[in-house]
Structure formats: structure tokens, C-alpha cells
């Protein structure tokens, strides 16, 4: 359908990814009372080993490490965090990558998206194994699905995107070069998307809704705020302001041949709507008014990034028949990502979104294998792209290697309690 | 006024597309067919009137060749002509026409799709049977393709291309199929809200063009020389077809309207939108005085659902059916 979805998809999904990573990295730092002390205590080799970033609250985090040397906590310094963010943002908003995304093209499968987003995450010093990436991806997609679904007017998709970009700009404000890239991209988006009509935006939105169709992963933050029901579906309210340009329902007007009103009468609309509020700004800076797309994750709710899968069918289970076209897209996009930012596994930090190694292995064994299959390409015309993709495949293979031992049995009990959520 | 009946399960959930429900009543066999689009598949359900038998069928969008990407379907609609009934399916790649039970594809028309994708999306959308033997289909470029359909067989031909709209076609409606004589028997609408009113024939004649206000018109119906149009602003506007005079404006919904339907024998009007509401209205048209009256009759709220299709199941409006995005069922209501 719409050929203009990719830039918005990547910026919004990428934005959600950064929100989650930022929250996880910050939660990790504040969970230890004396992180400053911890930082100076770590040797370079200790920093290179894998560590846990748990999804549960601070108490559990500390508790689970009672049997483990406490060097495992507090590895991420403020600078590390900022570096992760600016590396990812720098790649995402690089001219080459954006130009590739801005070319008119169809929106492809979740597999392709996941592969490119993993690559994006790996341009930082961070390493995400396939299982963590899977969970992260689900969180990102459900957040974006919610935003697109509740978007008041199709054009407000841009405001949602600009909300993400405003936050991204904040993340990298200490790195002027990257902040400039964000501004440049913003200008390009304004140029490309401003001429689109409301109907074209609705087509774009409908294309995105097909992409999100049948995904009902439950997100604890959404469940808690009651924007999502236990069956995974989002709630819609019959109240609040109507979208900009709309009218509060409830009025029938009859007109004469000259267009003058002859009569008017009201009807019960069932909801309690109010008039539209002022329109948000579509400029480089300004009050967006719309709150969809702002960072929902705060330091107060570390369990927010907990998801549980519903039994509903995952779109990825269906074999992807459009292999050739999608691989070409993948090759082009990968090729346009800056390669100098890719770090080898030795100098990287592993980020684990699961509570325990066991859960990770269980998920990893199935998830990892699936992802590996996708990258198994037979013939590629572009040698460079092929080399890139082969290296990504290699990176996934490295992820299978585990260093850490299992958490204590007490940790398992708590994990079981958490799963009852 | 209406109460809820048992839902009909469908094999996939409905996609968020305009007018995403089509209904065909087969009185001699006491059956009703429903079609709902899911991405690149059309889900067909055949429901017996006694509510005991349901059979399902799925139709895929046709790909010109295996190597190309999946073609998403924009709309599926039944076309009732005096001599035969067809199921027309429009997608990004072209137009497929089937016998009404979906058993055999009788015609395929490929759209001109460019080698590399362009900024302007390419697809077909908007389907209506017109007069004795025509099926009209809209295209994203704004063109209307007029197909000549013989009373049986697959010798369907492209008879004419109407180029009047500048924006993508969203919906097409007709009335007076067959016996009746009408001045205007076809209306086409587009993404910019422009309406064109036509008279069918060997050469279709443009009777009127009503400018839009850059508010997309997503659904349209034609009844007793009156155009009823639903807009992205949630408004319904009623125009006199031939003159283009605006007769009524209703602030009907809080969100984008996705579907309109009229029960021709009773004048009942159905409107459905992303705001979760389906509303039933009564229209009365007095041609002599060129006046229209609208009364609101009933609301149904489909909780937490953005409705994408709503149709009456019969000509009197005794029952209607509804589909919603991400829902794998067809919800039905009957008059009490």
C-alpha cells in the first residue's frame, strides 16, 4: 500500500527502543546504593564479562546477587549510557541510512525490521542476544501499535514521530554532531511529509495497522495504566476532545437550496466528547500538544518493560515468501549503515532483558535458530552487502555462547512469583 | 430497536480498510455470504439463515509472478447485475473477478505497476455494479475503470477509462441497476473529498462534480437521486446528485467514518466509524420538493473497536453486520 512508511517506522520503533534502553540502563545504575564506589572497583576484565539487567524491581535485583560478587552491579556509568545512546542515534540518523529509508518502498516483514533494528542496536557497545531482541522488539512494536491505533488524525502520525525525535534530541544533546544529524533528518521529514494529504496519511496508517495486525502482546505498563486489557487489546475511550478539524457528534443540520440552514436538531451521540484542542506544532521545535510518542517509561516503574506473550498467532510464524525483494532491501539498508561503529564482541557489553539465564536459554534456543535461518542467503549480487550480512549472521552465532552461571534458587522462586503477573 | 445476535467467526481478523465488509443475500438458497479482507486474503463465510451452517473459504490476492512481494488487498465487494453476481477483489497489483461463491476466477486485470515503487502508491479501490452490465472500479491515480460484463462467461472487457478525479478513488456507488431509469446512476468519490456524479452508458457521461474541502471521503451511497457521503472528519453530507446542492450536514462521528450503507426499501442509513459507534438513521427523500429529512434512530457501541465495515443484510434493513480492525468475528444485529 503506502510506500512512505519506512522512515516513520524506524524512527518511532527506534525511539521506543531508546526509551526502553535508557530506562533499563538508568534503573540499573540507581539500584545500587554506592554505584560511584562500584565503578572504581571494577577492573577492565570485569567490565568485559556478562552481567544481568533484571526486569524486576530493585529489591530483587540486589537480592538475587547475594550469592554472586557484587561487582556484577553498577557496571554502566553515565558516560557508558550516553555513549550507547549517541552511537545508536548516530547510526539511525546518518544521512546514508535515512536516504535509504526515504526511498519509496513497501513495508516489509517483521523479520526484516527485527534484523535491521538488531544491527542498529549493535552499532553501540551493547550486545543483545536474539531472545532479548525478541522481547525488546515486542515491546517496541506494541508501543508503536498503541500510538498508531489511538492516533486522533492520520496526520498526527507526524506529531508522534516528532515527539520521539524531540526526546532523541535530548538524549544526544551532549553530542552536537549527532544532534545536528537529528535536526537534519527532521528537516527532511518535514520536507517529505508536509505535502501529503490526510487521505495519504490514512493510507500510511492503514499500512502500519496491517503490519501490527494480530499482535496482542501484553505489556505490564499498559495493563497497569489500563490502556490495554488482559486479552491484549487496547481500550478506546468515548470521551475527550475530538481530533483537530472534527466536530463534536450530535448535530443534524438541514439546508435549503441556497445553503442556508433551515433546521437543526440534536441526537444522543453516546459518548462525552468535547471540542478539538489546538493543533500541535509540525515545525522543528514546538509544543506537539499530542502526548502519544513521549517517553512512557520513568525511573519509578522498572517493571514496566515486562511482557507476556498471548497465545495469539505471531505474524512471523508464516514463512516469508517474498525473500528476494526483502533481502535486497535488507542488503541496501545494511550497506548504508556506518560500519566503523560496529564493535567486536570482546569490547562489548551484553544486555539481557530476561530475569535469568535459564529463561534466556529456553527462549534463545528457539528464537536464535529462527533468526539464523533468515540470514542464510544463497546468492547475493552485492558482495559488500553479502559480507555485511554474513557478519551479522556470525554475530548471532556468537550470542549463543554463555559465560554466566545460573542465579541462585532464591532467584528462581522470585522469578516464579514475577511470572504470575 | 436492534439487539445483538450470535457473532460469526472468521478465519482471520479484519484489516483497517474502508468499507471492509460485503454482504450478499441468496434468497433461493436461504444463505448469506459475507466477505472480510485480511491483508492479502479475502475471508468468505457462507451462513445459512437458520444459523446452523457456516462454511468458509479464503481467496488470495493474485501475484503476477512468484518473485514479487505480497499484494495487499484494498477491498472485496459483491456486484449484483441483473444477469449474474460477481465478487470483485481489488489489490495493489490489479483487479480479480470471481463467481459470487468465490469458486472460480473469471477475470484478471493487471494495474500498471512501476518497476521500482513510486512515492504515489498504486492500487485499485472502489467497486460498484452499474446498470445492466457494467462493473466500475477505481484506481489510486483517480481513474475509474469501466468493465463490460456479459451475462455469463469470462469475456469481460475494459470498456472505458474515466479520468476526472485527481486523487485516489476511495469509494463508488450506484443505484438503479437493471430496470429503473435514473438520471444519475453512479457516484465516485476520492481522497480529497471530491464527488463525481455520472450517467452510465456506452460512454459514461459526467453530470456533476462537487469539489471537496481536502477532507477525504471514505464511503458513499446513492439513493433516490441523493448522494450520502461519509468523511474523515466524522461528518455525513447529503447532496442532491444532479445539482450538487448540499441538503444536510450531520456531525455524526468523533472519528473517521469507514463505512456507510443504505437499505433501499426502507431508507434506513447505517454509518460506522473508528470511534466504535455504528449509528442507524432514517432518510426520507421527496423528489418533488428536492427535500431530504434525516432522523437519528439508534446507536450501537462496539467496545474498544475501530469499526471498518458495516452493511445491512437485507433490503429492508432488518439486520446489519459489523467488522472491526483486529477482530476475527462478524458482529450481527437484528431488529427487535
PDB file of C-alpha atoms in Angstrom, chain A residues 1-4 104-106 108 145 148-152 154 197-200 202-203 205-210 212-216 229 233-239 241-243 245-259 265 267-271 273 320-322 324-325, chain B residues 12-18 37-39 66-70 72-74 92 116-123 125 167 191 214-216 233 235 245-256 258 274-277 279 281 290 292-296 299 301 303-306 325-328:
ATOM      1  CA  UNK A   1       0.000   0.000   0.000  1.00  0.00           C
ATOM      2  CA  UNK A   2       1.760   3.166   1.147  1.00  0.00           C
ATOM      3  CA  UNK A   3       5.379   3.468   0.008  1.00  0.00           C
ATOM      4  CA  UNK A   4       6.290   6.028   2.648  1.00  0.00           C
ATOM      5  CA  UNK A 104       9.597   4.948  -1.768  1.00  0.00           C
ATOM      6  CA  UNK A 105       9.216   1.259  -0.953  1.00  0.00           C
ATOM      7  CA  UNK A 106       6.836  -1.245   0.558  1.00  0.00           C
ATOM      8  CA  UNK A 108       8.288  -5.499   4.676  1.00  0.00           C
ATOM      9  CA  UNK A 145       0.904  -0.028  17.630  1.00  0.00           C
ATOM     10  CA  UNK A 148      -0.819   4.459  15.690  1.00  0.00           C
ATOM     11  CA  UNK A 149      -4.103   2.893  16.786  1.00  0.00           C
ATOM     12  CA  UNK A 150      -5.015   5.809  19.036  1.00  0.00           C
ATOM     13  CA  UNK A 151      -3.715   8.470  16.681  1.00  0.00           C
ATOM     14  CA  UNK A 152      -6.574  11.023  16.529  1.00  0.00           C
ATOM     15  CA  UNK A 154      -3.819  10.302  10.439  1.00  0.00           C
ATOM     16  CA  UNK A 197      -2.865  14.812   2.180  1.00  0.00           C
ATOM     17  CA  UNK A 198      -4.907  13.493   5.078  1.00  0.00           C
ATOM     18  CA  UNK A 199      -6.060  10.637   2.825  1.00  0.00           C
ATOM     19  CA  UNK A 200      -2.463   9.649   2.066  1.00  0.00           C
ATOM     20  CA  UNK A 202      -4.639   7.441   6.416  1.00  0.00           C
ATOM     21  CA  UNK A 203      -3.299   5.014   3.802  1.00  0.00           C
ATOM     22  CA  UNK A 205      -1.684   4.452   8.898  1.00  0.00           C
ATOM     23  CA  UNK A 206      -3.719   1.598   7.383  1.00  0.00           C
ATOM     24  CA  UNK A 207      -0.480   0.071   6.058  1.00  0.00           C
ATOM     25  CA  UNK A 208       1.024   0.251   9.542  1.00  0.00           C
ATOM     26  CA  UNK A 209      -2.110  -1.307  11.043  1.00  0.00           C
ATOM     27  CA  UNK A 210      -1.770  -4.287   8.676  1.00  0.00           C
ATOM     28  CA  UNK A 212       0.683  -4.656  13.514  1.00  0.00           C
ATOM     29  CA  UNK A 213      -2.325  -6.856  12.910  1.00  0.00           C
ATOM     30  CA  UNK A 214      -2.959  -9.698  15.356  1.00  0.00           C
ATOM     31  CA  UNK A 215      -0.202  -8.638  17.743  1.00  0.00           C
ATOM     32  CA  UNK A 216      -1.595  -8.642  21.261  1.00  0.00           C
ATOM     33  CA  UNK A 229      -6.959  -5.121  28.593  1.00  0.00           C
ATOM     34  CA  UNK A 233      -6.345  -5.391  23.164  1.00  0.00           C
ATOM     35  CA  UNK A 234      -6.213  -1.655  23.626  1.00  0.00           C
ATOM     36  CA  UNK A 235      -9.003   0.332  25.238  1.00  0.00           C
ATOM     37  CA  UNK A 236     -10.754   3.159  23.417  1.00  0.00           C
ATOM     38  CA  UNK A 237     -12.494   5.903  25.332  1.00  0.00           C
ATOM     39  CA  UNK A 238     -15.698   7.540  24.220  1.00  0.00           C
ATOM     40  CA  UNK A 239     -14.720  10.861  25.701  1.00  0.00           C
ATOM     41  CA  UNK A 241     -11.586  16.149  22.602  1.00  0.00           C
ATOM     42  CA  UNK A 242     -12.395  15.320  19.002  1.00  0.00           C
ATOM     43  CA  UNK A 243      -9.433  15.431  16.597  1.00  0.00           C
ATOM     44  CA  UNK A 245     -10.713  19.606  12.265  1.00  0.00           C
ATOM     45  CA  UNK A 246     -13.503  17.387  13.530  1.00  0.00           C
ATOM     46  CA  UNK A 247     -16.817  18.316  15.110  1.00  0.00           C
ATOM     47  CA  UNK A 248     -18.383  17.008  18.283  1.00  0.00           C
ATOM     48  CA  UNK A 249     -21.001  14.472  17.136  1.00  0.00           C
ATOM     49  CA  UNK A 250     -24.637  15.108  17.898  1.00  0.00           C
ATOM     50  CA  UNK A 251     -25.977  17.612  15.374  1.00  0.00           C
ATOM     51  CA  UNK A 252     -28.112  17.271  12.237  1.00  0.00           C
ATOM     52  CA  UNK A 253     -28.476  20.333  10.044  1.00  0.00           C
ATOM     53  CA  UNK A 254     -30.844  20.678   7.086  1.00  0.00           C
ATOM     54  CA  UNK A 255     -30.138  23.292   4.440  1.00  0.00           C
ATOM     55  CA  UNK A 256     -32.087  24.944   1.676  1.00  0.00           C
ATOM     56  CA  UNK A 257     -31.077  25.249  -1.977  1.00  0.00           C
ATOM     57  CA  UNK A 258     -29.047  28.335  -1.194  1.00  0.00           C
ATOM     58  CA  UNK A 259     -27.146  26.624   1.561  1.00  0.00           C
ATOM     59  CA  UNK A 265     -31.716  19.149  15.789  1.00  0.00           C
ATOM     60  CA  UNK A 267     -29.226  13.421  18.642  1.00  0.00           C
ATOM     61  CA  UNK A 268     -27.631  11.480  21.503  1.00  0.00           C
ATOM     62  CA  UNK A 269     -24.121  10.525  20.485  1.00  0.00           C
ATOM     63  CA  UNK A 270     -23.488   8.122  23.354  1.00  0.00           C
ATOM     64  CA  UNK A 271     -20.062   9.468  24.227  1.00  0.00           C
ATOM     65  CA  UNK A 273     -16.791  14.417  23.571  1.00  0.00           C
ATOM     66  CA  UNK A 320       8.121 -15.291   4.319  1.00  0.00           C
ATOM     67  CA  UNK A 321       7.560 -15.834   0.620  1.00  0.00           C
ATOM     68  CA  UNK A 322       8.938 -12.565  -0.594  1.00  0.00           C
ATOM     69  CA  UNK A 324      14.239 -11.993  -2.810  1.00  0.00           C
ATOM     70  CA  UNK A 325      12.803  -8.463  -2.583  1.00  0.00           C
TER      71      UNK A 325
ATOM     72  CA  UNK B  12      -8.541 -14.032  10.107  1.00  0.00           C
ATOM     73  CA  UNK B  13      -9.051 -10.642  11.669  1.00  0.00           C
ATOM     74  CA  UNK B  14     -10.316  -7.729   9.586  1.00  0.00           C
ATOM     75  CA  UNK B  15      -7.814  -5.172   8.294  1.00  0.00           C
ATOM     76  CA  UNK B  16      -8.348  -1.455   8.779  1.00  0.00           C
ATOM     77  CA  UNK B  17      -9.660  -0.675   5.292  1.00  0.00           C
ATOM     78  CA  UNK B  18     -12.643   1.402   4.195  1.00  0.00           C
ATOM     79  CA  UNK B  37     -10.416  -8.564   3.897  1.00  0.00           C
ATOM     80  CA  UNK B  38      -7.333  -9.515   5.920  1.00  0.00           C
ATOM     81  CA  UNK B  39      -4.064  -8.222   4.421  1.00  0.00           C
ATOM     82  CA  UNK B  66       6.195 -15.750  -7.553  1.00  0.00           C
ATOM     83  CA  UNK B  67       9.205 -13.500  -7.024  1.00  0.00           C
ATOM     84  CA  UNK B  68       7.289 -10.313  -6.336  1.00  0.00           C
ATOM     85  CA  UNK B  69       6.085  -9.147  -2.954  1.00  0.00           C
ATOM     86  CA  UNK B  70       2.713  -9.992  -1.488  1.00  0.00           C
ATOM     87  CA  UNK B  72      -2.274  -6.341  -0.182  1.00  0.00           C
ATOM     88  CA  UNK B  73      -5.999  -6.311  -0.920  1.00  0.00           C
ATOM     89  CA  UNK B  74      -7.765  -2.971  -0.637  1.00  0.00           C
ATOM     90  CA  UNK B  92      -2.100  -3.358  -5.193  1.00  0.00           C
ATOM     91  CA  UNK B 116      10.591   0.470  -8.626  1.00  0.00           C
ATOM     92  CA  UNK B 117       7.992   1.809  -6.209  1.00  0.00           C
ATOM     93  CA  UNK B 118       6.998   5.447  -6.601  1.00  0.00           C
ATOM     94  CA  UNK B 119       6.004   7.965  -3.973  1.00  0.00           C
ATOM     95  CA  UNK B 120       2.402   7.680  -5.123  1.00  0.00           C
ATOM     96  CA  UNK B 121       1.090   4.283  -4.080  1.00  0.00           C
ATOM     97  CA  UNK B 122      -0.522   2.115  -6.757  1.00  0.00           C
ATOM     98  CA  UNK B 123      -3.701   0.165  -6.025  1.00  0.00           C
ATOM     99  CA  UNK B 125     -10.129   0.641  -4.623  1.00  0.00           C
ATOM    100  CA  UNK B 167      -6.779  11.952  -6.185  1.00  0.00           C
ATOM    101  CA  UNK B 191      -9.248  11.142  -1.088  1.00  0.00           C
ATOM    102  CA  UNK B 214      -9.439  18.372   1.377  1.00  0.00           C
ATOM    103  CA  UNK B 215     -11.366  16.157   3.745  1.00  0.00           C
ATOM    104  CA  UNK B 216     -11.186  12.607   2.485  1.00  0.00           C
ATOM    105  CA  UNK B 233     -13.909  14.413   9.804  1.00  0.00           C
ATOM    106  CA  UNK B 235     -19.328  14.102   9.145  1.00  0.00           C
ATOM    107  CA  UNK B 245     -26.770  21.024  -3.765  1.00  0.00           C
ATOM    108  CA  UNK B 246     -25.823  20.262  -0.164  1.00  0.00           C
ATOM    109  CA  UNK B 247     -29.030  19.316   1.609  1.00  0.00           C
ATOM    110  CA  UNK B 248     -27.863  18.150   5.001  1.00  0.00           C
ATOM    111  CA  UNK B 249     -24.768  18.028   7.122  1.00  0.00           C
ATOM    112  CA  UNK B 250     -24.528  15.723  10.124  1.00  0.00           C
ATOM    113  CA  UNK B 251     -21.810  15.791  12.790  1.00  0.00           C
ATOM    114  CA  UNK B 252     -22.177  12.048  13.026  1.00  0.00           C
ATOM    115  CA  UNK B 253     -18.967  10.609  14.459  1.00  0.00           C
ATOM    116  CA  UNK B 254     -15.971  11.633  16.551  1.00  0.00           C
ATOM    117  CA  UNK B 255     -13.513   9.862  14.290  1.00  0.00           C
ATOM    118  CA  UNK B 256     -13.005   8.862  10.672  1.00  0.00           C
ATOM    119  CA  UNK B 258     -15.199   3.890   7.468  1.00  0.00           C
ATOM    120  CA  UNK B 274     -13.257   4.417  14.134  1.00  0.00           C
ATOM    121  CA  UNK B 275     -14.955   5.887  17.212  1.00  0.00           C
ATOM    122  CA  UNK B 276     -16.519   2.446  17.921  1.00  0.00           C
ATOM    123  CA  UNK B 277     -20.016   3.575  17.033  1.00  0.00           C
ATOM    124  CA  UNK B 279     -25.445   4.569  14.019  1.00  0.00           C
ATOM    125  CA  UNK B 281     -30.623   6.827  10.734  1.00  0.00           C
ATOM    126  CA  UNK B 290     -35.963  18.207  -3.572  1.00  0.00           C
ATOM    127  CA  UNK B 292     -34.436  15.465   2.492  1.00  0.00           C
ATOM    128  CA  UNK B 293     -35.185  14.565   6.074  1.00  0.00           C
ATOM    129  CA  UNK B 294     -32.846  12.805   8.425  1.00  0.00           C
ATOM    130  CA  UNK B 295     -33.715  11.290  11.765  1.00  0.00           C
ATOM    131  CA  UNK B 296     -31.354   9.530  14.136  1.00  0.00           C
ATOM    132  CA  UNK B 299     -26.630   3.729  18.327  1.00  0.00           C
ATOM    133  CA  UNK B 301     -21.217   0.838  20.539  1.00  0.00           C
ATOM    134  CA  UNK B 303     -16.491  -1.511  22.747  1.00  0.00           C
ATOM    135  CA  UNK B 304     -12.787  -0.900  22.129  1.00  0.00           C
ATOM    136  CA  UNK B 305     -13.156  -1.486  18.418  1.00  0.00           C
ATOM    137  CA  UNK B 306     -12.351   0.690  15.441  1.00  0.00           C
ATOM    138  CA  UNK B 325      -9.901  -3.904  12.963  1.00  0.00           C
ATOM    139  CA  UNK B 326      -8.129  -6.885  14.570  1.00  0.00           C
ATOM    140  CA  UNK B 327     -11.454  -8.620  15.223  1.00  0.00           C
ATOM    141  CA  UNK B 328     -11.906 -12.167  13.971  1.00  0.00           C
TER     142      UNK B 328
END
